[in-house]
């Protein structure tokens, strides 16, 4: 799908969709309970990644739409052998692998070649050590055998999703386990989100220190009435749109959220945008006369790197995104692909293995570019049209559907001129 966006003035308000990260976790916890749970709010049309997890846990539970919620009704028996198409959802795959093994289910995961080329050796090494089948191919992964309680050593600088997957799985095992994080844990807020979800399901986790987590075995997930937060990752696109092009008011966000991508407000503030917290709990972001560059550590906020790139593309000075190495293993090689995608439309970006350098220009030139089939790059390029001299054409904008069913509609609602 090709998308053309004309330069536009921006003004309006947006109600932010539910958090993808929170929804993944809520679905998993509810499906592992023995009694029905509800998740609110819920709508039929969610992003592709959430549909992947919902379809996966349908092996353990049935679903019923009720008012603004989703009722999850656990099945009495689980199948012994299943196949799950995870498409391009790395979160679904990494969270589900240990859960499936903890339940002793034989499973083949299918999906895109790009997904199965992303790092997964942390699990592979554990499964091999325990003598379990872990057969990874170009576009599939087959696992078999039951995961056992143990002491699990996890590198903290690869992905927090491996830790979150184990946190969901280990309470189901017979004995206690321990997760030891080696080195500094990156994307720590996502682990905190997992712990929050587990607490809502009455799962007892003992965090002995920043690098040692003890997980008690032989626990049961409790049913809950879970309220999914709105998504700060998604809100960042519209917040930056306000800072670049006029004024945007965001509704539905929890300003006390533990979501790491809430950091976008601090970044906007320090770069010079106006942030107002309104009496009705909405947040208004207004355009600054001129944004200025900033050095930003993205180790805990890797999903913000694409939209920060759009934000910094016309900021005065050179913005440095550092501790960015893991971006190479996202939906695309986000270090090199961000450089390519934005330089095609007139940005001045250089990069190395761990840093992205964005030298602000007066205006982007516009023209045709690609998202490298990365939903966050596609939405960030769309937002960058606000500071472009000419139209921007994204030749593979269908990637947006991975995380957002209504980004284009909402972007238009605040003044963007989008042509399908």
Coordinates of C-alpha atoms in Angstrom, one line a residue, residues 18 23-24 26-28 30-31 35-46 50-51 53-55 57-58 61-74 223-228:
X18 CA -5.0 0.6 24.2
X23 CA -2.8 -6.1 26.0
X24 CA -0.4 -8.9 25.1
X26 CA -3.4 -9.2 29.8
X27 CA -4.5 -11.8 27.2
X28 CA -1.8 -14.3 28.3
X30 CA -6.3 -14.3 31.6
X31 CA -6.0 -17.3 29.4
X35 CA -11.9 -19.0 35.8
X36 CA -13.2 -16.3 33.4
X37 CA -11.6 -12.9 33.3
X38 CA -12.5 -9.7 31.5
X39 CA -10.2 -7.2 29.7
X40 CA -11.4 -3.6 29.2
X41 CA -11.5 -1.7 27.0
X42 CA -11.6 -3.9 24.0
X43 CA -12.7 -3.5 20.4
X44 CA -13.0 -5.9 17.5
X45 CA -10.5 -4.2 15.3
X46 CA -7.1 -4.2 17.0
X50 CA -2.6 -8.3 19.3
X51 CA -4.6 -10.5 17.0
X53 CA -1.5 -13.3 20.6
X54 CA -5.3 -13.5 20.8
X55 CA -5.3 -16.3 18.2
X57 CA -4.1 -18.1 23.4
X58 CA -7.4 -19.3 21.8
X61 CA -9.4 -20.1 26.2
X62 CA -12.6 -18.9 24.4
X63 CA -13.6 -15.3 23.9
X64 CA -16.8 -13.3 24.1
X65 CA -17.3 -9.6 23.4
X66 CA -19.2 -7.9 26.2
X67 CA -20.1 -4.2 26.1
X68 CA -16.7 -2.5 25.9
X69 CA -14.8 -5.6 27.1
X70 CA -13.5 -9.0 26.2
X71 CA -14.5 -12.0 28.3
X72 CA -11.8 -14.8 28.4
X73 CA -13.2 -18.2 29.3
X74 CA -10.4 -20.8 30.0
X223 CA -9.1 -14.4 37.3
X224 CA -9.2 -10.6 37.1
X225 CA -11.1 -7.7 35.7
X226 CA -8.2 -6.1 33.9
X227 CA -8.1 -2.5 32.6
X228 CA -5.7 -2.1 29.7

